[in-house]
Amino acid sequence: MKHTDTPAPTPVPAPQPRLLPWLLRLHRPGLAVWAGLVAVLALALIAMWGPLGAAAADGWRQYRDCGDSGPCGYDQDAIIRYRDVYTYTTFAVIALPFLVAAWAGAALIGRELESGTAHLAWTTGLSPTRWLAAKLAAPAALITAGTGLLVLLHHLAWSANRHRIDTSKSWYDSPTLHANGPTTVALALAGLAAGVLAGLLWRRTLPALVAGLGFTVVLRFAADLVMPYLWPSVTHVTGPDTGYFMAGVEVDSGLVTSDGRHIADPGCGPSFVDGCAEMYAKLDATGVYTEYHPESHYWPLQLTTSALLLAVAAGLVVTAFALLRRSTASTPTRTGASPRTAVSAREEVAV
């Protein structure tokens, strides 16, 4: 009887998980919290832009119409309500980057490395580099869309009411400045990158959360410090009896001497204060100067600061990929597992 060799079965490649459905299942609680937070803040900002702002503006109109005629009625509750909603929403918007950084360090990366979920994903044919790319791309898109929407609505609400409500914040008020512009979006993306890098470095949930949050706080503080110096400022000089000119983001201030030199202010005050005129005479000071950014510099300051933050974010992302490649150089990936085994592993990853 002639014997015929049976050909060896060809290994069936393990099916790779579809990245977007996998990420949505894995981080469903975080997505729900983000969507709910964006929705609530968006509704509050739309209300400020519309009925809350209109009611507060009408209350201030009633108050101004009272003049000096004595007590009269005006809608004080509407004024206070708008002020409170503005304060809470402004600080909530500028707090989003720190929330993103904490979540990225703890839930997005740190918890998966600590529990072994990430390594399990790598055994289903999903390479570590592709895993990290998916972890960054999908959240970055959602963060950009959500934060960008809230910043736009905040700017619209503030712009609509700045000249109608007497207590409206100035454009250079620090919380308003950031809540109104793209610096918050850029910082949120930098916070995402910082949290991801912290998760890869510490590989545990709590340390990654603290490290990502801490780095984002430092980054925000540094951005505030360098922002005034990213664009040329203008100088305004006044007499020593009028004090400093305050109408923008201040860069520097001091005294001007008769030969045009700028010297430090001794802190005496206007020249009509007792002893100040004599002190200025000894210093040969003829006026005071203020280096500042007027409102026309709003977008240059916003865009240069945002560009700097995005450059930092890009550097953190490059560092994260380099660190991941270095730490997973010997990590095996399963390419020849049976379909049933691969599907079971994929289902475990999605839990």
C-alpha atoms as a printed R data frame, in Angstrom:
    type eleno elety resid chain resno       x       y      z
1   ATOM     1    CA   MET     A     1   0.000   0.000  0.000
2   ATOM     2    CA   LYS     A     2   1.386   3.354 -0.991
3   ATOM     3    CA   HIS     A     3   1.718   5.791  1.913
4   ATOM     4    CA   THR     A     4   0.953   9.477  1.281
5   ATOM     5    CA   ASP     A     5   2.296  12.054  3.698
6   ATOM     6    CA   THR     A     6  -0.372  14.380  5.080
7   ATOM     7    CA   PRO     A     7   0.720  18.014  4.740
8   ATOM     8    CA   ALA     A     8   1.191  19.860  8.023
9   ATOM     9    CA   PRO     A     9  -1.632  22.292  8.812
10  ATOM    10    CA   THR     A    10  -0.858  25.916  8.154
11  ATOM    11    CA   PRO     A    11  -0.913  27.999 11.355
12  ATOM    12    CA   VAL     A    12  -3.865  30.354 11.443
13  ATOM    13    CA   PRO     A    13  -2.854  33.885 12.457
14  ATOM    14    CA   ALA     A    14  -4.560  35.110 15.584
15  ATOM    15    CA   PRO     A    15  -7.201  37.714 14.833
16  ATOM    16    CA   GLN     A    16  -6.183  41.122 16.087
17  ATOM    17    CA   PRO     A    17  -8.666  43.050 18.212
18  ATOM    18    CA   ARG     A    18 -10.406  45.925 16.523
19  ATOM    19    CA   LEU     A    19  -8.851  48.848 18.284
20  ATOM    20    CA   LEU     A    20 -11.674  51.354 18.568
21  ATOM    21    CA   PRO     A    21 -14.356  48.947 19.909
22  ATOM    22    CA   TRP     A    22 -11.742  47.432 22.207
23  ATOM    23    CA   LEU     A    23 -10.777  50.844 23.642
24  ATOM    24    CA   LEU     A    24 -14.414  51.863 24.078
25  ATOM    25    CA   ARG     A    25 -15.201  48.674 26.008
26  ATOM    26    CA   LEU     A    26 -12.061  48.860 28.100
27  ATOM    27    CA   HIS     A    27 -12.483  52.505 29.100
28  ATOM    28    CA   ARG     A    28 -16.260  52.783 29.056
29  ATOM    29    CA   PRO     A    29 -16.471  54.342 32.574
30  ATOM    30    CA   GLY     A    30 -13.921  57.033 31.723
31  ATOM    31    CA   LEU     A    31 -15.697  57.803 28.459
32  ATOM    32    CA   ALA     A    32 -19.036  58.107 30.251
33  ATOM    33    CA   VAL     A    33 -17.603  60.461 32.862
34  ATOM    34    CA   TRP     A    34 -15.944  62.607 30.178
35  ATOM    35    CA   ALA     A    35 -19.090  62.812 28.057
36  ATOM    36    CA   GLY     A    36 -21.207  63.686 31.091
37  ATOM    37    CA   LEU     A    37 -18.772  66.343 32.275
38  ATOM    38    CA   VAL     A    38 -18.548  67.960 28.850
39  ATOM    39    CA   ALA     A    39 -22.334  67.904 28.476
40  ATOM    40    CA   VAL     A    40 -22.982  69.507 31.876
41  ATOM    41    CA   LEU     A    41 -20.381  72.239 31.367
42  ATOM    42    CA   ALA     A    42 -21.596  72.891 27.828
43  ATOM    43    CA   LEU     A    43 -25.160  73.366 29.054
44  ATOM    44    CA   ALA     A    44 -23.990  75.724 31.820
45  ATOM    45    CA   LEU     A    45 -21.938  77.787 29.344
46  ATOM    46    CA   ILE     A    46 -24.834  77.969 26.884
47  ATOM    47    CA   ALA     A    47 -27.057  79.174 29.725
48  ATOM    48    CA   MET     A    48 -24.471  81.845 30.578
49  ATOM    49    CA   TRP     A    49 -24.326  82.862 26.950
50  ATOM    50    CA   GLY     A    50 -28.126  83.092 26.822
51  ATOM    51    CA   PRO     A    51 -30.680  83.421 29.623
52  ATOM    52    CA   LEU     A    52 -28.367  83.686 32.634
53  ATOM    53    CA   GLY     A    53 -26.296  86.412 30.996
54  ATOM    54    CA   ALA     A    54 -29.388  88.300 29.821
55  ATOM    55    CA   ALA     A    55 -30.951  88.204 33.295
56  ATOM    56    CA   ALA     A    56 -27.724  89.381 34.954
57  ATOM    57    CA   ALA     A    57 -27.293  92.175 32.401
58  ATOM    58    CA   ASP     A    58 -30.860  93.305 33.036
59  ATOM    59    CA   GLY     A    59 -30.177  93.279 36.777
60  ATOM    60    CA   TRP     A    60 -27.138  95.506 36.309
61  ATOM    61    CA   ARG     A    61 -29.148  97.853 34.085
62  ATOM    62    CA   GLN     A    62 -31.743  98.162 36.846
63  ATOM    63    CA   TYR     A    63 -28.991  98.837 39.371
64  ATOM    64    CA   ARG     A    64 -27.429 101.585 37.229
65  ATOM    65    CA   ASP     A    65 -30.842 103.180 36.688
66  ATOM    66    CA   CYS     A    66 -31.220 103.551 40.433
67  ATOM    67    CA   GLY     A    67 -28.490 106.196 40.486
68  ATOM    68    CA   ASP     A    68 -28.331 108.159 43.753
69  ATOM    69    CA   SER     A    69 -32.059 108.275 44.287
70  ATOM    70    CA   GLY     A    70 -31.891 105.933 47.238
71  ATOM    71    CA   PRO     A    71 -32.948 102.309 47.654
72  ATOM    72    CA   CYS     A    72 -34.638 100.712 44.663
73  ATOM    73    CA   GLY     A    73 -35.351  97.249 43.422
74  ATOM    74    CA   TYR     A    74 -33.071  95.284 41.092
75  ATOM    75    CA   ASP     A    75 -32.588  91.588 40.360
76  ATOM    76    CA   GLN     A    76 -29.694  90.849 42.682
77  ATOM    77    CA   ASP     A    77 -30.303  87.092 42.543
78  ATOM    78    CA   ALA     A    78 -29.710  87.046 38.767
79  ATOM    79    CA   ILE     A    79 -26.427  88.910 39.203
80  ATOM    80    CA   ILE     A    80 -25.190  86.543 41.910
81  ATOM    81    CA   ARG     A    81 -26.370  83.474 39.998
82  ATOM    82    CA   TYR     A    82 -24.424  84.469 36.897
83  ATOM    83    CA   ARG     A    83 -21.317  85.255 38.938
84  ATOM    84    CA   ASP     A    84 -21.398  81.872 40.671
85  ATOM    85    CA   VAL     A    85 -22.003  79.889 37.481
86  ATOM    86    CA   TYR     A    86 -19.217  81.802 35.731
87  ATOM    87    CA   THR     A    87 -16.766  81.092 38.551
88  ATOM    88    CA   TYR     A    88 -17.572  77.385 38.790
89  ATOM    89    CA   THR     A    89 -17.536  76.757 35.044
90  ATOM    90    CA   THR     A    90 -14.327  78.739 34.500
91  ATOM    91    CA   PHE     A    91 -12.407  76.782 37.098
92  ATOM    92    CA   ALA     A    92 -13.922  73.519 35.875
93  ATOM    93    CA   VAL     A    93 -12.747  74.205 32.318
94  ATOM    94    CA   ILE     A    94  -9.179  75.069 33.341
95  ATOM    95    CA   ALA     A    95  -9.107  72.005 35.629
96  ATOM    96    CA   LEU     A    96  -9.783  69.598 32.730
97  ATOM    97    CA   PRO     A    97  -6.085  69.143 31.787
98  ATOM    98    CA   PHE     A    98  -5.282  67.984 35.322
99  ATOM    99    CA   LEU     A    99  -8.192  65.539 35.274
100 ATOM   100    CA   VAL     A   100  -6.952  64.196 31.939
101 ATOM   101    CA   ALA     A   101  -3.405  63.769 33.264
102 ATOM   102    CA   ALA     A   102  -4.574  61.891 36.355
103 ATOM   103    CA   TRP     A   103  -6.821  59.586 34.308
104 ATOM   104    CA   ALA     A   104  -4.149  58.916 31.680
105 ATOM   105    CA   GLY     A   105  -1.564  57.964 34.276
106 ATOM   106    CA   ALA     A   106  -3.876  55.857 36.413
107 ATOM   107    CA   ALA     A   107  -6.573  54.230 34.255
108 ATOM   108    CA   LEU     A   108  -5.266  54.508 30.705
109 ATOM   109    CA   ILE     A   109  -1.743  53.121 31.237
110 ATOM   110    CA   GLY     A   110  -0.752  52.494 34.855
111 ATOM   111    CA   ARG     A   111  -3.604  50.151 35.781
112 ATOM   112    CA   GLU     A   112  -3.207  48.064 32.609
113 ATOM   113    CA   LEU     A   113   0.507  47.571 33.146
114 ATOM   114    CA   GLU     A   114   0.013  46.830 36.826
115 ATOM   115    CA   SER     A   115  -2.736  44.251 36.222
116 ATOM   116    CA   GLY     A   116  -1.072  42.645 33.179
117 ATOM   117    CA   THR     A   117  -3.896  43.581 30.808
118 ATOM   118    CA   ALA     A   118  -1.447  45.322 28.500
119 ATOM   119    CA   HIS     A   119   0.795  42.254 28.260
120 ATOM   120    CA   LEU     A   120  -2.229  40.113 27.504
121 ATOM   121    CA   ALA     A   121  -3.145  42.466 24.652
122 ATOM   122    CA   TRP     A   122   0.357  42.112 23.237
123 ATOM   123    CA   THR     A   123  -0.045  38.313 23.059
124 ATOM   124    CA   THR     A   124  -3.079  38.625 20.761
125 ATOM   125    CA   GLY     A   125  -1.064  40.031 17.864
126 ATOM   126    CA   LEU     A   126  -1.346  43.672 18.956
127 ATOM   127    CA   SER     A   127   2.191  45.078 19.065
128 ATOM   128    CA   PRO     A   128   3.180  47.333 21.970
129 ATOM   129    CA   THR     A   129   3.762  50.248 19.570
130 ATOM   130    CA   ARG     A   130   0.318  49.886 17.997
131 ATOM   131    CA   TRP     A   131  -1.207  49.474 21.455
132 ATOM   132    CA   LEU     A   132   0.314  52.754 22.639
133 ATOM   133    CA   ALA     A   133  -0.621  54.547 19.406
134 ATOM   134    CA   ALA     A   134  -4.245  53.549 19.906
135 ATOM   135    CA   LYS     A   135  -4.087  54.546 23.557
136 ATOM   136    CA   LEU     A   136  -2.947  58.022 22.542
137 ATOM   137    CA   ALA     A   137  -4.896  58.675 19.341
138 ATOM   138    CA   ALA     A   138  -8.450  57.922 20.452
139 ATOM   139    CA   PRO     A   139  -8.292  59.828 23.777
140 ATOM   140    CA   ALA     A   140  -6.472  62.733 22.094
141 ATOM   141    CA   ALA     A   141  -9.304  63.105 19.578
142 ATOM   142    CA   LEU     A   142 -11.986  63.031 22.290
143 ATOM   143    CA   ILE     A   143 -10.048  65.398 24.549
144 ATOM   144    CA   THR     A   144  -9.446  67.870 21.734
145 ATOM   145    CA   ALA     A   145 -13.092  67.827 20.691
146 ATOM   146    CA   GLY     A   146 -14.513  68.121 24.204
147 ATOM   147    CA   THR     A   147 -12.086  70.696 25.554
148 ATOM   148    CA   GLY     A   148 -12.185  72.706 22.336
149 ATOM   149    CA   LEU     A   149 -15.985  72.865 22.466
150 ATOM   150    CA   LEU     A   150 -15.980  74.078 26.071
151 ATOM   151    CA   VAL     A   151 -13.304  76.686 25.427
152 ATOM   152    CA   LEU     A   152 -15.277  78.004 22.450
153 ATOM   153    CA   LEU     A   153 -18.510  78.213 24.451
154 ATOM   154    CA   HIS     A   154 -16.716  79.915 27.339
155 ATOM   155    CA   HIS     A   155 -15.249  82.507 25.003
156 ATOM   156    CA   LEU     A   156 -18.644  83.154 23.422
157 ATOM   157    CA   ALA     A   157 -20.368  83.517 26.806
158 ATOM   158    CA   TRP     A   158 -17.677  85.853 28.133
159 ATOM   159    CA   SER     A   159 -17.619  87.960 24.956
160 ATOM   160    CA   ALA     A   160 -21.397  88.332 24.928
161 ATOM   161    CA   ASN     A   161 -21.531  89.670 28.491
162 ATOM   162    CA   ARG     A   162 -18.235  91.480 29.082
163 ATOM   163    CA   HIS     A   163 -19.692  94.926 28.303
164 ATOM   164    CA   ARG     A   164 -23.145  94.260 29.776
165 ATOM   165    CA   ILE     A   165 -22.215  92.962 33.234
166 ATOM   166    CA   ASP     A   166 -20.229  95.317 35.432
167 ATOM   167    CA   THR     A   167 -18.366  92.565 37.283
168 ATOM   168    CA   SER     A   168 -17.225  90.706 34.159
169 ATOM   169    CA   LYS     A   169 -13.654  89.509 34.375
170 ATOM   170    CA   SER     A   170 -11.025  91.252 32.282
171 ATOM   171    CA   TRP     A   171  -9.516  89.420 29.321
172 ATOM   172    CA   TYR     A   172  -6.169  89.129 31.122
173 ATOM   173    CA   ASP     A   173  -7.594  87.601 34.311
174 ATOM   174    CA   SER     A   174  -5.598  84.372 34.481
175 ATOM   175    CA   PRO     A   175  -8.462  81.832 34.783
176 ATOM   176    CA   THR     A   176 -10.480  83.685 32.130
177 ATOM   177    CA   LEU     A   177  -7.464  84.004 29.835
178 ATOM   178    CA   HIS     A   178  -6.905  80.241 29.800
179 ATOM   179    CA   ALA     A   179 -10.567  79.202 29.784
180 ATOM   180    CA   ASN     A   180 -11.144  81.465 26.767
181 ATOM   181    CA   GLY     A   181  -8.356  80.177 24.541
182 ATOM   182    CA   PRO     A   182  -6.523  77.189 23.065
183 ATOM   183    CA   THR     A   183  -3.927  77.052 25.840
184 ATOM   184    CA   THR     A   184  -6.338  74.856 27.812
185 ATOM   185    CA   VAL     A   185  -6.699  72.454 24.867
186 ATOM   186    CA   ALA     A   186  -2.921  72.316 24.409
187 ATOM   187    CA   LEU     A   187  -2.373  71.750 28.133
188 ATOM   188    CA   ALA     A   188  -4.958  68.942 28.108
189 ATOM   189    CA   LEU     A   189  -3.025  67.165 25.343
190 ATOM   190    CA   ALA     A   190   0.218  67.732 27.225
191 ATOM   191    CA   GLY     A   191  -1.475  66.305 30.329
192 ATOM   192    CA   LEU     A   192  -2.482  63.222 28.345
193 ATOM   193    CA   ALA     A   193   1.107  62.732 27.181
194 ATOM   194    CA   ALA     A   194   2.460  63.341 30.694
195 ATOM   195    CA   GLY     A   195   0.066  60.804 32.189
196 ATOM   196    CA   VAL     A   196   0.943  58.195 29.572
197 ATOM   197    CA   LEU     A   197   4.657  58.651 30.158
198 ATOM   198    CA   ALA     A   198   4.151  58.492 33.930
199 ATOM   199    CA   GLY     A   199   2.215  55.242 33.535
200 ATOM   200    CA   LEU     A   200   5.017  53.706 31.460
201 ATOM   201    CA   LEU     A   201   7.634  54.839 33.957
202 ATOM   202    CA   TRP     A   202   5.945  53.768 37.198
203 ATOM   203    CA   ARG     A   203   3.707  50.956 35.868
204 ATOM   204    CA   ARG     A   204   1.400  51.304 38.864
205 ATOM   205    CA   THR     A   205  -1.874  53.128 39.205
206 ATOM   206    CA   LEU     A   206  -1.395  55.507 42.130
207 ATOM   207    CA   PRO     A   207   2.221  56.577 41.466
208 ATOM   208    CA   ALA     A   208   1.398  57.185 37.796
209 ATOM   209    CA   LEU     A   209  -1.628  59.278 38.762
210 ATOM   210    CA   VAL     A   210   0.417  61.450 41.125
211 ATOM   211    CA   ALA     A   211   3.338  61.817 38.717
212 ATOM   212    CA   GLY     A   212   1.175  62.711 35.698
213 ATOM   213    CA   LEU     A   213  -0.847  65.208 37.713
214 ATOM   214    CA   GLY     A   214   2.248  66.748 39.284
215 ATOM   215    CA   PHE     A   215   4.021  67.222 35.981
216 ATOM   216    CA   THR     A   216   0.953  68.890 34.481
217 ATOM   217    CA   VAL     A   217   0.756  71.304 37.427
218 ATOM   218    CA   VAL     A   218   4.416  72.203 36.914
219 ATOM   219    CA   LEU     A   219   3.827  72.620 33.182
220 ATOM   220    CA   ARG     A   220   0.885  74.976 33.766
221 ATOM   221    CA   PHE     A   221   2.931  77.043 36.224
222 ATOM   222    CA   ALA     A   222   5.842  77.224 33.778
223 ATOM   223    CA   ALA     A   223   3.533  78.233 30.913
224 ATOM   224    CA   ASP     A   224   2.141  81.089 33.001
225 ATOM   225    CA   LEU     A   225   5.675  82.279 33.754
226 ATOM   226    CA   VAL     A   226   6.941  82.263 30.172
227 ATOM   227    CA   MET     A   227   3.765  83.445 28.407
228 ATOM   228    CA   PRO     A   228   4.489  87.210 28.821
229 ATOM   229    CA   TYR     A   229   7.923  86.756 27.226
230 ATOM   230    CA   LEU     A   230   6.827  84.835 24.127
231 ATOM   231    CA   TRP     A   231   5.735  88.001 22.330
232 ATOM   232    CA   PRO     A   232   7.207  91.544 22.326
233 ATOM   233    CA   SER     A   233   5.524  93.759 24.906
234 ATOM   234    CA   VAL     A   234   4.704  97.475 24.796
235 ATOM   235    CA   THR     A   235   5.754 100.133 27.327
236 ATOM   236    CA   HIS     A   236   3.504 102.767 28.855
237 ATOM   237    CA   VAL     A   237   5.020 105.669 30.832
238 ATOM   238    CA   THR     A   238   3.074 107.914 33.222
239 ATOM   239    CA   GLY     A   239   3.949 110.550 35.769
240 ATOM   240    CA   PRO     A   240   4.927 109.565 39.304
241 ATOM   241    CA   ASP     A   241   1.669 110.938 40.676
242 ATOM   242    CA   THR     A   242  -0.666 108.700 38.632
243 ATOM   243    CA   GLY     A   243   0.685 105.237 39.385
244 ATOM   244    CA   TYR     A   244   1.018 102.267 37.082
245 ATOM   245    CA   PHE     A   245  -1.025 101.644 33.966
246 ATOM   246    CA   MET     A   246  -2.907  98.356 34.368
247 ATOM   247    CA   ALA     A   247  -4.694  97.197 31.216
248 ATOM   248    CA   GLY     A   248  -3.183  93.872 30.204
249 ATOM   249    CA   VAL     A   249  -0.749  91.092 30.999
250 ATOM   250    CA   GLU     A   250   2.058  92.772 32.929
251 ATOM   251    CA   VAL     A   251   5.670  91.979 32.089
252 ATOM   252    CA   ASP     A   252   7.630  94.486 34.167
253 ATOM   253    CA   SER     A   253   7.250  97.817 35.942
254 ATOM   254    CA   GLY     A   254   9.396 100.366 37.713
255 ATOM   255    CA   LEU     A   255  10.647 103.955 37.651
256 ATOM   256    CA   VAL     A   256  11.915 106.025 34.734
257 ATOM   257    CA   THR     A   257  14.822 108.417 35.338
258 ATOM   258    CA   SER     A   258  15.417 111.729 33.594
259 ATOM   259    CA   ASP     A   259  17.869 110.104 31.177
260 ATOM   260    CA   GLY     A   260  15.374 107.365 30.249
261 ATOM   261    CA   ARG     A   261  16.781 104.520 32.352
262 ATOM   262    CA   HIS     A   262  14.436 101.987 33.951
263 ATOM   263    CA   ILE     A   263  15.132 101.292 37.613
264 ATOM   264    CA   ALA     A   264  13.418  99.247 40.309
265 ATOM   265    CA   ASP     A   265  10.504 100.737 42.194
266 ATOM   266    CA   PRO     A   266  11.269 101.250 45.920
267 ATOM   267    CA   GLY     A   267   7.614 100.613 46.653
268 ATOM   268    CA   CYS     A   268   6.736 104.009 48.046
269 ATOM   269    CA   GLY     A   269   3.634 104.683 45.970
270 ATOM   270    CA   PRO     A   270   2.375 107.797 44.142
271 ATOM   271    CA   SER     A   271   4.373 110.978 44.620
272 ATOM   272    CA   PHE     A   272   1.644 112.641 46.688
273 ATOM   273    CA   VAL     A   273   2.259 110.131 49.503
274 ATOM   274    CA   ASP     A   274   4.334 111.683 52.275
275 ATOM   275    CA   GLY     A   275   8.054 111.296 51.603
276 ATOM   276    CA   CYS     A   276   7.648 109.708 48.149
277 ATOM   277    CA   ALA     A   277   8.318 112.886 46.149
278 ATOM   278    CA   GLU     A   278  11.608 113.405 48.018
279 ATOM   279    CA   MET     A   279  12.609 109.773 47.445
280 ATOM   280    CA   TYR     A   280  11.903 110.007 43.718
281 ATOM   281    CA   ALA     A   281  13.894 113.238 43.526
282 ATOM   282    CA   LYS     A   282  16.910 111.468 45.054
283 ATOM   283    CA   LEU     A   283  16.539 108.657 42.523
284 ATOM   284    CA   ASP     A   284  16.173 111.175 39.659
285 ATOM   285    CA   ALA     A   285  12.837 109.488 38.811
286 ATOM   286    CA   THR     A   286  10.517 111.436 36.547
287 ATOM   287    CA   GLY     A   287   7.812 108.807 36.007
288 ATOM   288    CA   VAL     A   288   6.815 105.188 36.187
289 ATOM   289    CA   TYR     A   289   6.751 102.645 33.376
290 ATOM   290    CA   THR     A   290   4.737  99.509 32.734
291 ATOM   291    CA   GLU     A   291   5.696  96.859 30.201
292 ATOM   292    CA   TYR     A   292   2.566  94.917 29.326
293 ATOM   293    CA   HIS     A   293   0.573  93.146 26.627
294 ATOM   294    CA   PRO     A   294  -2.584  94.950 25.452
295 ATOM   295    CA   GLU     A   295  -5.684  93.123 24.292
296 ATOM   296    CA   SER     A   296  -4.409  93.154 20.712
297 ATOM   297    CA   HIS     A   297  -1.763  90.662 21.874
298 ATOM   298    CA   TYR     A   298  -4.364  88.167 23.044
299 ATOM   299    CA   TRP     A   299  -4.088  85.764 20.099
300 ATOM   300    CA   PRO     A   300  -0.298  86.016 19.731
301 ATOM   301    CA   LEU     A   301   0.048  85.093 23.412
302 ATOM   302    CA   GLN     A   302  -2.480  82.283 23.122
303 ATOM   303    CA   LEU     A   303  -0.979  80.783 19.981
304 ATOM   304    CA   THR     A   304   2.671  80.990 21.025
305 ATOM   305    CA   THR     A   305   1.925  79.459 24.425
306 ATOM   306    CA   SER     A   306  -0.204  76.737 22.841
307 ATOM   307    CA   ALA     A   307   2.567  75.951 20.350
308 ATOM   308    CA   LEU     A   308   5.051  75.627 23.198
309 ATOM   309    CA   LEU     A   309   2.749  73.286 25.128
310 ATOM   310    CA   LEU     A   310   2.136  71.149 22.046
311 ATOM   311    CA   ALA     A   311   5.893  70.923 21.458
312 ATOM   312    CA   VAL     A   312   6.307  69.657 25.016
313 ATOM   313    CA   ALA     A   313   3.477  67.179 24.447
314 ATOM   314    CA   ALA     A   314   5.163  65.910 21.265
315 ATOM   315    CA   GLY     A   315   8.435  65.463 23.142
316 ATOM   316    CA   LEU     A   316   6.672  63.477 25.870
317 ATOM   317    CA   VAL     A   317   4.990  61.247 23.268
318 ATOM   318    CA   VAL     A   318   8.298  60.527 21.519
319 ATOM   319    CA   THR     A   319   9.861  59.705 24.893
320 ATOM   320    CA   ALA     A   320   6.951  57.388 25.731
321 ATOM   321    CA   PHE     A   321   7.338  55.409 22.486
322 ATOM   322    CA   ALA     A   322  11.102  55.128 22.980
323 ATOM   323    CA   LEU     A   323  10.622  53.923 26.551
324 ATOM   324    CA   LEU     A   324   8.009  51.371 25.490
325 ATOM   325    CA   ARG     A   325  10.187  49.953 22.700
326 ATOM   326    CA   ARG     A   326  13.099  49.689 25.087
327 ATOM   327    CA   SER     A   327  11.110  47.968 27.842
328 ATOM   328    CA   THR     A   328   9.291  45.535 25.506
329 ATOM   329    CA   ALA     A   329  12.131  44.630 23.178
330 ATOM   330    CA   SER     A   330  11.969  40.967 24.282
331 ATOM   331    CA   THR     A   331   8.181  40.751 24.784
332 ATOM   332    CA   PRO     A   332   6.780  37.916 22.626
333 ATOM   333    CA   THR     A   333   3.662  38.423 20.534
334 ATOM   334    CA   ARG     A   334   1.440  35.508 19.571
335 ATOM   335    CA   THR     A   335   1.016  35.234 15.801
336 ATOM   336    CA   GLY     A   336   0.243  31.548 15.385
337 ATOM   337    CA   ALA     A   337  -2.289  30.857 18.095
338 ATOM   338    CA   SER     A   338  -5.480  29.061 17.278
339 ATOM   339    CA   PRO     A   339  -8.483  31.277 16.555
340 ATOM   340    CA   ARG     A   340 -10.301  30.011 19.637
341 ATOM   341    CA   THR     A   341  -7.386  30.821 21.954
342 ATOM   342    CA   ALA     A   342  -6.849  34.235 20.424
343 ATOM   343    CA   VAL     A   343 -10.521  35.153 20.684
344 ATOM   344    CA   SER     A   344 -10.596  34.072 24.330
345 ATOM   345    CA   ALA     A   345  -7.580  36.230 25.095
346 ATOM   346    CA   ARG     A   346  -9.139  39.153 23.268
347 ATOM   347    CA   GLU     A   347 -12.303  38.817 25.335
348 ATOM   348    CA   GLU     A   348 -10.234  38.858 28.517
349 ATOM   349    CA   VAL     A   349  -8.524  42.059 27.391
350 ATOM   350    CA   ALA     A   350 -11.898  43.687 26.823
351 ATOM   351    CA   VAL     A   351 -13.083  42.973 30.383
